[in-house]
PDB file of C-alpha atoms in Angstrom:
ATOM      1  CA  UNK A   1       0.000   0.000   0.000  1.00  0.00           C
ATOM      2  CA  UNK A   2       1.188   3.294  -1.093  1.00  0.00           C
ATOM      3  CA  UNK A   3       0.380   5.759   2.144  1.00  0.00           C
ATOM      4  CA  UNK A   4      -0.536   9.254   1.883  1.00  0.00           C
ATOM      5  CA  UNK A   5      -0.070  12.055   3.788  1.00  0.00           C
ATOM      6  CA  UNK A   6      -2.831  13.398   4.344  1.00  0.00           C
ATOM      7  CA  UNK A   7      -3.936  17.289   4.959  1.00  0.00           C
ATOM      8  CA  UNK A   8      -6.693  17.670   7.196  1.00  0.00           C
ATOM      9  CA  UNK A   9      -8.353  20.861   6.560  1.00  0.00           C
ATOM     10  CA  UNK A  10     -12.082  21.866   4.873  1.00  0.00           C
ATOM     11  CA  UNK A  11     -10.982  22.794   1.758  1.00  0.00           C
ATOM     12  CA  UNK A  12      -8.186  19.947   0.772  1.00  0.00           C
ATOM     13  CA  UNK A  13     -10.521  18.752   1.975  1.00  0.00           C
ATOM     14  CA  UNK A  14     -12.188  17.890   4.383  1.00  0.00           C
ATOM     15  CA  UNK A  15     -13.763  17.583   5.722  1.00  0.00           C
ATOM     16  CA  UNK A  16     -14.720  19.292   7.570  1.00  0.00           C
ATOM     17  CA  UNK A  17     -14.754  17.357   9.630  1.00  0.00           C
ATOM     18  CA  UNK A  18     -14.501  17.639  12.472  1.00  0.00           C
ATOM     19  CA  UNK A  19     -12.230  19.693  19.270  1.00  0.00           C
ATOM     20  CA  UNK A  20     -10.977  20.520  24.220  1.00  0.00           C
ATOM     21  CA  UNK A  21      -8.272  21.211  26.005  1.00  0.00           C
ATOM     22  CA  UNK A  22      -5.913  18.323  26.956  1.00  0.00           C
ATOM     23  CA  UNK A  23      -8.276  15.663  24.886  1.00  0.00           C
ATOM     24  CA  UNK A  24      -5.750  12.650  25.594  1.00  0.00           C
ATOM     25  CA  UNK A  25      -8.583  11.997  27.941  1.00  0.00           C
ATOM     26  CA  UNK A  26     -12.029  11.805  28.432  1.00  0.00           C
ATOM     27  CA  UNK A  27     -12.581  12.308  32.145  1.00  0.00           C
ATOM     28  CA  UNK A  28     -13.382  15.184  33.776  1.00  0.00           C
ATOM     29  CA  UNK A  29     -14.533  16.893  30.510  1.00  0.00           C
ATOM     30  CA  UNK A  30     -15.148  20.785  31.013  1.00  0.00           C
ATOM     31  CA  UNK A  31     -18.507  21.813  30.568  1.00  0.00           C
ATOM     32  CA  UNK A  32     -19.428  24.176  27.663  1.00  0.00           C
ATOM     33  CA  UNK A  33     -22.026  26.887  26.464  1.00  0.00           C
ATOM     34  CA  UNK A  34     -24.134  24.877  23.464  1.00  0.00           C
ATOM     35  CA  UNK A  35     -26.255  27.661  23.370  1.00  0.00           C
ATOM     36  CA  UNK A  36     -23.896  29.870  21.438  1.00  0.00           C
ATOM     37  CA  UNK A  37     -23.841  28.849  17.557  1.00  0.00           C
ATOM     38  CA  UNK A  38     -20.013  29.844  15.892  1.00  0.00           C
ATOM     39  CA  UNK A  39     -19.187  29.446  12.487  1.00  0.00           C
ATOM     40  CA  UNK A  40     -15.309  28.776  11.213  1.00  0.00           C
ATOM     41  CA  UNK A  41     -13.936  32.249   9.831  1.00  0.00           C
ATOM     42  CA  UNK A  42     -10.159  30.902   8.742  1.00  0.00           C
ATOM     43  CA  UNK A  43      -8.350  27.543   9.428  1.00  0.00           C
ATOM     44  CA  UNK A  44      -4.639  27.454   8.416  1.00  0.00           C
ATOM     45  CA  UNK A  45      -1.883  24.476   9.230  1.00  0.00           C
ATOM     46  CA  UNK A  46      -0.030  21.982   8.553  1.00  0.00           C
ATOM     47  CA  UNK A  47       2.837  20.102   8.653  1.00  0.00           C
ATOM     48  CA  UNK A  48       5.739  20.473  11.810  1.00  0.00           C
ATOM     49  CA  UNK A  49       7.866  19.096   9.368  1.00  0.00           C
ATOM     50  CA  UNK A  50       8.425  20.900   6.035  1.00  0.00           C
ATOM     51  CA  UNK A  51       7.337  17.987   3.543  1.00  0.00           C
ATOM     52  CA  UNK A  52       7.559  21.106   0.961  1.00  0.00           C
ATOM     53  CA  UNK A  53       3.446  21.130   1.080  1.00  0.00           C
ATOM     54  CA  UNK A  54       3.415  24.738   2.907  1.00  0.00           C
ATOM     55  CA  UNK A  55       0.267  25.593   4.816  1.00  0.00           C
ATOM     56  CA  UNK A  56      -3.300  24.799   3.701  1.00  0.00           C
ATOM     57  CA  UNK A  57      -6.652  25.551   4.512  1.00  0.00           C
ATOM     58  CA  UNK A  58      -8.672  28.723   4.067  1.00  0.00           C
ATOM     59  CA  UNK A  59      -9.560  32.036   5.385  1.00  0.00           C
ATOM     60  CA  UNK A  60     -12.259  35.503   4.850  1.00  0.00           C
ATOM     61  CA  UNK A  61     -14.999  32.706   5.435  1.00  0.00           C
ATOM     62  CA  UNK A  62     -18.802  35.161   5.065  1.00  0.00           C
ATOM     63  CA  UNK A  63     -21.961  33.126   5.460  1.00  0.00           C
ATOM     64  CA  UNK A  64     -25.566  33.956   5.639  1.00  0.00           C
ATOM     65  CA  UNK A  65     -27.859  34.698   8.897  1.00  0.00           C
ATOM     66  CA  UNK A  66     -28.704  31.004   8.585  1.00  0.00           C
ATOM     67  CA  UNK A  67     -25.135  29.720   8.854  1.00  0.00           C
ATOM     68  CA  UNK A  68     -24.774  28.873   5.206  1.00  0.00           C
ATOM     69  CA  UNK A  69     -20.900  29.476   3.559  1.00  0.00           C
ATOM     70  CA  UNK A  70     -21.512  32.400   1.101  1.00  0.00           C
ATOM     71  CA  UNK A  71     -17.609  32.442   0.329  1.00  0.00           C
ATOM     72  CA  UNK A  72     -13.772  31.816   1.539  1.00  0.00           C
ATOM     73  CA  UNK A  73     -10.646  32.320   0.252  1.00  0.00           C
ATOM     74  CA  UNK A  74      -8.535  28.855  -0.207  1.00  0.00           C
ATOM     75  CA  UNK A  75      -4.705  28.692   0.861  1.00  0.00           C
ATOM     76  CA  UNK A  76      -2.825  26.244  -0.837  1.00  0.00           C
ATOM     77  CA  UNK A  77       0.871  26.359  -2.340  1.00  0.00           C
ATOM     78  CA  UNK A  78      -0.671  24.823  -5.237  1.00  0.00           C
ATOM     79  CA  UNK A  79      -4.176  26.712  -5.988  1.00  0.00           C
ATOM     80  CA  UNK A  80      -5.445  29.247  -4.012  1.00  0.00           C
ATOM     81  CA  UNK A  81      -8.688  31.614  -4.398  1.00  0.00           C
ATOM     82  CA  UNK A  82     -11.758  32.247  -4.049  1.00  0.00           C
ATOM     83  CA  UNK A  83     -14.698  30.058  -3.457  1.00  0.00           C
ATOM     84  CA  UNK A  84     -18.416  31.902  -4.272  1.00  0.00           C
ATOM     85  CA  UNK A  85     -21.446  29.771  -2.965  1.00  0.00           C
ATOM     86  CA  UNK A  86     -24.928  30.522  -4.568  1.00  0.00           C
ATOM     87  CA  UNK A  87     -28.295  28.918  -3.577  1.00  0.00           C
ATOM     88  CA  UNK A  88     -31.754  28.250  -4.829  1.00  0.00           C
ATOM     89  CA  UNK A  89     -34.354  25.804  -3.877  1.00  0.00           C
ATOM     90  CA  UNK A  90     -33.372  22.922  -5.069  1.00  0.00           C
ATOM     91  CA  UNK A  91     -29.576  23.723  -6.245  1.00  0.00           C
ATOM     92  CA  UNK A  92     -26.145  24.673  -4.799  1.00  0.00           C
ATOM     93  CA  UNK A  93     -23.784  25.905  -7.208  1.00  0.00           C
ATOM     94  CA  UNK A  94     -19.882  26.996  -6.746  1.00  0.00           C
ATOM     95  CA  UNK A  95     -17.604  29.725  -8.580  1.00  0.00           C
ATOM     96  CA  UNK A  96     -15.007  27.442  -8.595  1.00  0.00           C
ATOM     97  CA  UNK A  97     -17.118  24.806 -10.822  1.00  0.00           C
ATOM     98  CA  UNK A  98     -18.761  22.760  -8.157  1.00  0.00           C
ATOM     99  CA  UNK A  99     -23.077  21.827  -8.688  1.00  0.00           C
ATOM    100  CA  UNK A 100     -24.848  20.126  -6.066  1.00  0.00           C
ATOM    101  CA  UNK A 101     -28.536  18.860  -6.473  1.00  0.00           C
ATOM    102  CA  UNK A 102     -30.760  19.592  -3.025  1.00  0.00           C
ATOM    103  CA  UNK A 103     -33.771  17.347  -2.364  1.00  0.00           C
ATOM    104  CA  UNK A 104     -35.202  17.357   1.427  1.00  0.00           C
ATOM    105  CA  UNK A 105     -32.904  19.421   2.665  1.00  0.00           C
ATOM    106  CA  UNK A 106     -30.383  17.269   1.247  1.00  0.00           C
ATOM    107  CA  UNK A 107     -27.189  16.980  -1.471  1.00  0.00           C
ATOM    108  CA  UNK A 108     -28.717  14.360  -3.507  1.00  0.00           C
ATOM    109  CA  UNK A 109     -26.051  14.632  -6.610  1.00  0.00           C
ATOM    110  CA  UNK A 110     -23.135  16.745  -6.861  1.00  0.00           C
ATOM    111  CA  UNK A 111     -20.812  17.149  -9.989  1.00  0.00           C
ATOM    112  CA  UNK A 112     -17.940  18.433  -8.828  1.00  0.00           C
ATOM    113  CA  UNK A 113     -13.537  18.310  -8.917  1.00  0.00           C
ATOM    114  CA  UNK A 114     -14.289  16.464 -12.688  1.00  0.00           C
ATOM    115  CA  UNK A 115     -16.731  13.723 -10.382  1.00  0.00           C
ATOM    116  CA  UNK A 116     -19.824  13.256 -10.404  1.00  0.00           C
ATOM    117  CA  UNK A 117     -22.070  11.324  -7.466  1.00  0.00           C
ATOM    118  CA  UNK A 118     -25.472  10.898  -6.086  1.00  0.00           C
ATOM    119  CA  UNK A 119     -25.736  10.259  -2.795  1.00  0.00           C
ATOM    120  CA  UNK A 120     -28.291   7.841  -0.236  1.00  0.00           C
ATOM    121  CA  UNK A 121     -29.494   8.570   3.127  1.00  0.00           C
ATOM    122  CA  UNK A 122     -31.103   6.226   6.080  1.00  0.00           C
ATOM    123  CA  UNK A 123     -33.137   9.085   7.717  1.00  0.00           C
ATOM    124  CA  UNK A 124     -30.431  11.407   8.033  1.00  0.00           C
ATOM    125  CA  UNK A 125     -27.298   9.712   7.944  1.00  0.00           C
ATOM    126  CA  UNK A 126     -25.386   9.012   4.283  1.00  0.00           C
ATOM    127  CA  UNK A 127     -25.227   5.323   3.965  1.00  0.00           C
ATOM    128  CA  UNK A 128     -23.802   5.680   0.297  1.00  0.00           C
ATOM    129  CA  UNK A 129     -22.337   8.058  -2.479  1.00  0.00           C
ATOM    130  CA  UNK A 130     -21.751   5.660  -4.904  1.00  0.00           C
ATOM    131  CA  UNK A 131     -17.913   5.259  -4.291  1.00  0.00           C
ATOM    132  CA  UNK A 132     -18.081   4.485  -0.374  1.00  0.00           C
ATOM    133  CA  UNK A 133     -20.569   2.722   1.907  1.00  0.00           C
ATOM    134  CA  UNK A 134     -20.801   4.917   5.611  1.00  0.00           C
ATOM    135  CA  UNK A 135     -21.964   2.700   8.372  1.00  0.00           C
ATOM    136  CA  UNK A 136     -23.117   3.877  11.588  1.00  0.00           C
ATOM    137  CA  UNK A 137     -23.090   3.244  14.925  1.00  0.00           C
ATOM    138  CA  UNK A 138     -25.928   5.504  16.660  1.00  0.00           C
ATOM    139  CA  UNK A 139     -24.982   8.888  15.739  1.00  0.00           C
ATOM    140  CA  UNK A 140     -21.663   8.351  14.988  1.00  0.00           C
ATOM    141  CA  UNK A 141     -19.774   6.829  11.967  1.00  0.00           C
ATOM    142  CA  UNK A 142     -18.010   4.325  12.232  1.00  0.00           C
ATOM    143  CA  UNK A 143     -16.343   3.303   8.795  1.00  0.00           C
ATOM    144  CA  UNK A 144     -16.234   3.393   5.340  1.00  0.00           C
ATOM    145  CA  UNK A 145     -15.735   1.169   2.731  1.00  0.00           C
ATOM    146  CA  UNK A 146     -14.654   1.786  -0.921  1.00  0.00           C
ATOM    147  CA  UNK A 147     -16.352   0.414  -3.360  1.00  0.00           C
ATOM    148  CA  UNK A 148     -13.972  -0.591  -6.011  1.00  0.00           C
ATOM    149  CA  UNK A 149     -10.483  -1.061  -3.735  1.00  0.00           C
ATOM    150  CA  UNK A 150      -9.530  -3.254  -0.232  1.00  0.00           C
ATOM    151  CA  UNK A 151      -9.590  -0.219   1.698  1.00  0.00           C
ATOM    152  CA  UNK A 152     -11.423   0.433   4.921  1.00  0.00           C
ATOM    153  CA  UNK A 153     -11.523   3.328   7.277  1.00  0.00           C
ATOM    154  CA  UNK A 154     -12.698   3.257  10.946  1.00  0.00           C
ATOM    155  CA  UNK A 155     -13.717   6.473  13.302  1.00  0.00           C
ATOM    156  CA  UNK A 156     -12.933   6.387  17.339  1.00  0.00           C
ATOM    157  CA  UNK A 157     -14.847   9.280  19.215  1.00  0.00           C
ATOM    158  CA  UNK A 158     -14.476  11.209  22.573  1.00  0.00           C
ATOM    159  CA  UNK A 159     -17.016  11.518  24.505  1.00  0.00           C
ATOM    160  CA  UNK A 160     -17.272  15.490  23.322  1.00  0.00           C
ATOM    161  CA  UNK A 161     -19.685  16.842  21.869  1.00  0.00           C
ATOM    162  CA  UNK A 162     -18.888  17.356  17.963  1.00  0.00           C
ATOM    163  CA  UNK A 163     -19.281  20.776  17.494  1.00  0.00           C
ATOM    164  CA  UNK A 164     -17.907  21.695  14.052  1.00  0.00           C
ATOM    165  CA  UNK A 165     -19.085  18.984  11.956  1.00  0.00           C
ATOM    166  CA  UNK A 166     -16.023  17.385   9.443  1.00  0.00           C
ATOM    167  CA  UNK A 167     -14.583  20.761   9.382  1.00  0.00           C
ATOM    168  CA  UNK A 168     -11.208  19.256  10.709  1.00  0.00           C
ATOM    169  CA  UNK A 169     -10.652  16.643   7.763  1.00  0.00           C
ATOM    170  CA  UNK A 170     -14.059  16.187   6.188  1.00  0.00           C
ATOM    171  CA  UNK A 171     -14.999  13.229   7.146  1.00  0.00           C
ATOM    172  CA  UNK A 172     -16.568  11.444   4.930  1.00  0.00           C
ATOM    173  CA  UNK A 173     -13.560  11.758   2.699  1.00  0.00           C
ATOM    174  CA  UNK A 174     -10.432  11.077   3.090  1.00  0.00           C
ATOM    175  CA  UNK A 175      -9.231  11.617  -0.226  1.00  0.00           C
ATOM    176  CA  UNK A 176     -11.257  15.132  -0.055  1.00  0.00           C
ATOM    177  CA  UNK A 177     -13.507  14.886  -2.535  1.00  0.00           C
ATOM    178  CA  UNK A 178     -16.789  13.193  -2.106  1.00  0.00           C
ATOM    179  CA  UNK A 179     -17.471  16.042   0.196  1.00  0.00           C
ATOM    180  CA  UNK A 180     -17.658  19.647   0.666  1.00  0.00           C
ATOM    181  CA  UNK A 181     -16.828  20.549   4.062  1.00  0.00           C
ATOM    182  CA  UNK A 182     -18.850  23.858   4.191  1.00  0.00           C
ATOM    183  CA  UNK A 183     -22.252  22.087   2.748  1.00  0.00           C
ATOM    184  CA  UNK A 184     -21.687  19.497   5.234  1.00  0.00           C
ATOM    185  CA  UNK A 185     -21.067  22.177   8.203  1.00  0.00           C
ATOM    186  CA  UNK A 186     -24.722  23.293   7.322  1.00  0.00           C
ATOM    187  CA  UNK A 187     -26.243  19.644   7.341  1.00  0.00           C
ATOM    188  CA  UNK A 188     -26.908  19.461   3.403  1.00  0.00           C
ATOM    189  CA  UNK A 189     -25.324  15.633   3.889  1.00  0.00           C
ATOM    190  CA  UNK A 190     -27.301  14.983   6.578  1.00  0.00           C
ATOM    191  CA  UNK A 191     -26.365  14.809  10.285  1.00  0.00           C
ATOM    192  CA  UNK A 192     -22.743  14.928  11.101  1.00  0.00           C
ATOM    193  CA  UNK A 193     -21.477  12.524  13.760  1.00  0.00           C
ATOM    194  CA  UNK A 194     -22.206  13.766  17.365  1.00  0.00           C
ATOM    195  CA  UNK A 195     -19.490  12.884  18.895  1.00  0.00           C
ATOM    196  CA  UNK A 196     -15.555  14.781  18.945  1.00  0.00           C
ATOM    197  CA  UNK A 197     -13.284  12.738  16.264  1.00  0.00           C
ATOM    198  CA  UNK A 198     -10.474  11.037  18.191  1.00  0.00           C
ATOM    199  CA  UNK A 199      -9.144   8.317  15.710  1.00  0.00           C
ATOM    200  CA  UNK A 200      -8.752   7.346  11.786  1.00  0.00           C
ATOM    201  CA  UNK A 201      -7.452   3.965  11.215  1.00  0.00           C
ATOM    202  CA  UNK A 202      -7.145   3.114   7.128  1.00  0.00           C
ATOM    203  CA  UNK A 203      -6.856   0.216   6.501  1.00  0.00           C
ATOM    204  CA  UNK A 204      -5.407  -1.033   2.938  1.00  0.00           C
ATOM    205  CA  UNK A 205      -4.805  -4.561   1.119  1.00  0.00           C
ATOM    206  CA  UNK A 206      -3.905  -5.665   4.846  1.00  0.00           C
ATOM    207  CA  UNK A 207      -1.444  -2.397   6.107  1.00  0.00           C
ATOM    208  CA  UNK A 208      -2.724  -0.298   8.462  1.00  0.00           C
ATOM    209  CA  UNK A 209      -1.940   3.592   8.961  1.00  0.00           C
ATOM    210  CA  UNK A 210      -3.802   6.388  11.703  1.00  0.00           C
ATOM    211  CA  UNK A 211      -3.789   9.818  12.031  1.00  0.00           C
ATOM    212  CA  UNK A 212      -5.315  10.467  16.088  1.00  0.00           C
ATOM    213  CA  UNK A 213      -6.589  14.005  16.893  1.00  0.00           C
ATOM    214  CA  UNK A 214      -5.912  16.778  20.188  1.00  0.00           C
ATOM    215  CA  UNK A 215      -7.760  20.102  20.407  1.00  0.00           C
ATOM    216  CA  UNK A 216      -7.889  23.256  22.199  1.00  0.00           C
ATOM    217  CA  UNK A 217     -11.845  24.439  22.117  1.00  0.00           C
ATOM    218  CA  UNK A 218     -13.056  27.691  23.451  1.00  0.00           C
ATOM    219  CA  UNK A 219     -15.921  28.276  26.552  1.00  0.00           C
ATOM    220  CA  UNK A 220     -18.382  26.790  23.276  1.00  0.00           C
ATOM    221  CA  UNK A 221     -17.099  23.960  22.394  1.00  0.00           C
ATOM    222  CA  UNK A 222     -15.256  25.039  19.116  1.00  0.00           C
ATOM    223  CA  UNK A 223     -11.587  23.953  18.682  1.00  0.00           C
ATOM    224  CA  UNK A 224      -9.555  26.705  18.524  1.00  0.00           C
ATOM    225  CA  UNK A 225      -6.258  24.070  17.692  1.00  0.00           C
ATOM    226  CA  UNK A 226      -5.732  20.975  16.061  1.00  0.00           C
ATOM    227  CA  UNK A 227      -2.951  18.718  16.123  1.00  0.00           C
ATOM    228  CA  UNK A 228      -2.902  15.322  13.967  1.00  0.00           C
ATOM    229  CA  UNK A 229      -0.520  13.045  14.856  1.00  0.00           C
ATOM    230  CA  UNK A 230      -0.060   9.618  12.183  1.00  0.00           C
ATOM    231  CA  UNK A 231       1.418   6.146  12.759  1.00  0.00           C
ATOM    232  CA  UNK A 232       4.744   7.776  11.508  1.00  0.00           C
ATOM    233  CA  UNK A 233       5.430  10.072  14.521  1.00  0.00           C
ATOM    234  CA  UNK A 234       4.674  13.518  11.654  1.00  0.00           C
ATOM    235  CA  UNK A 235       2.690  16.251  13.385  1.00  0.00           C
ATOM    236  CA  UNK A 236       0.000  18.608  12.025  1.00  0.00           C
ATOM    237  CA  UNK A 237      -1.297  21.689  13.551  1.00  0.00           C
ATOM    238  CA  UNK A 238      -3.957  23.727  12.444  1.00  0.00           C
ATOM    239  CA  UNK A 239      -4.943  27.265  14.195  1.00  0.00           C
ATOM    240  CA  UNK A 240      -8.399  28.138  13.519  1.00  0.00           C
ATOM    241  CA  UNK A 241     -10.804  31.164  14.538  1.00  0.00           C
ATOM    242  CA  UNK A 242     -14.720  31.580  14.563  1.00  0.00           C
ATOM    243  CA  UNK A 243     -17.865  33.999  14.887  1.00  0.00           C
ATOM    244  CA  UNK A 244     -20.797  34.109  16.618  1.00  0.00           C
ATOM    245  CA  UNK A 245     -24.010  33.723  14.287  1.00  0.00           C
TER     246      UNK A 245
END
């Protein structure tokens, strides 16, 4: 198995998605404000170690008074700009080429980074988007399976509250595309697992690589750092900053 290093940030992607202080452990968890609603204004990071991909994520995020993205600027040392998110009934559609089909409430298709999907929902959890199979456990997801390959990913949780959706690595994909990690902050995929992110175990034609998760979080319950650590010992840390809706 070839293994990847991975960027965890919403625009990469993503997811995303998706945390407090000292979160090596569960006990004793501080108590937050849920009644306070924040949405992510900038998230930039990345690697400790200079593997020559410079920082990533995004920044300038507006949204609407309902919490939908509206736009952000992308930072990449590849492609950066800006991303312009318009809306109508039953249609999402993104400067930057991305078109996303809205039944329910709900991302339905999307045709989008030259793919195109349509995606299946029990209730409101994704069970399918054509390339992976989600399976959950509760509220929380617990793995996905690709459809065409031997590879497998698993989800640990904390016992936190998830309070930014897949903002912190999207998710639902870990090759950052099947999802965009602003649609998903809003719920247009659905619910987003309850529960803080704590591990990501991949698991390839029979090797095995993880990327576990720390966070600062604020009196809310937002995570105001990230730090991924993988099976290799390389360290990521992403600073992020929010707004009250």
């Amino acid at each position: 198995m070839k293994k990847s290093k991975f960027l965890f940030c919403a625009v990469a992607v993503a997811s995303a998605s998706m945390f407090f202080s000292s979160c090596s452990k569960d006990d004793d968890a501080p108590a937050f404000d849920m009644s306070v609603k924040m949405v992510p204004i900038s998230m930039v990071g990345g690697y400790v170690t200079d593997y020559g991909m410079g920082e990533t994520g995004f920044k300038d995020a507006k949204y609407d008074a309902n919490g939908r993205i509206l736009e952000y600027s992308s930072i990449s040392r590849y492609s950066s700009g800006k991303s312009v998110y318009s809306y109508t009934a039953d249609k999402i559609t993104i400067s930057t080429g991305g078109t996303f089909s809205v039944k329910d409430g709900k991302i339905s298709a999307s045709n989008a980074n030259l793919s195109e999907k349509k995606f299946s929902y029990d209730g409101n959890h994704i069970v399918s988007d054509g390339y992976y199979t989600y399976t959950w456990s509760g509220d929380n997801l617990v793995s996905m399976k690709e459809r065409d390959y031997d590879l497998t990913t698993k989800f640990e949780y904390y016992d936190q509250p998830n309070r930014c959706g897949c903002l912190h690595n999207n998710m639902y994909s870990i090759d950052f595309i099947n999802v965009d990690s602003f649609l998903a902050l809003s719920g247009f995929y659905g619910n987003m697992p309850s529960n803080l992110l704590k591990k990501i175990t991949c698991t390839e034609e029979g090797e095995t690589s993880w990327h576990e998760f720390q966070y600062e979080l604020n009196e809310y319950g937002y995570p105001t750092k990230i730090t991924v650590t993988d099976d290799e010992g390389d360290v990521q840390i992403y600073d992020l900053t929010w707004q009250k809706l």
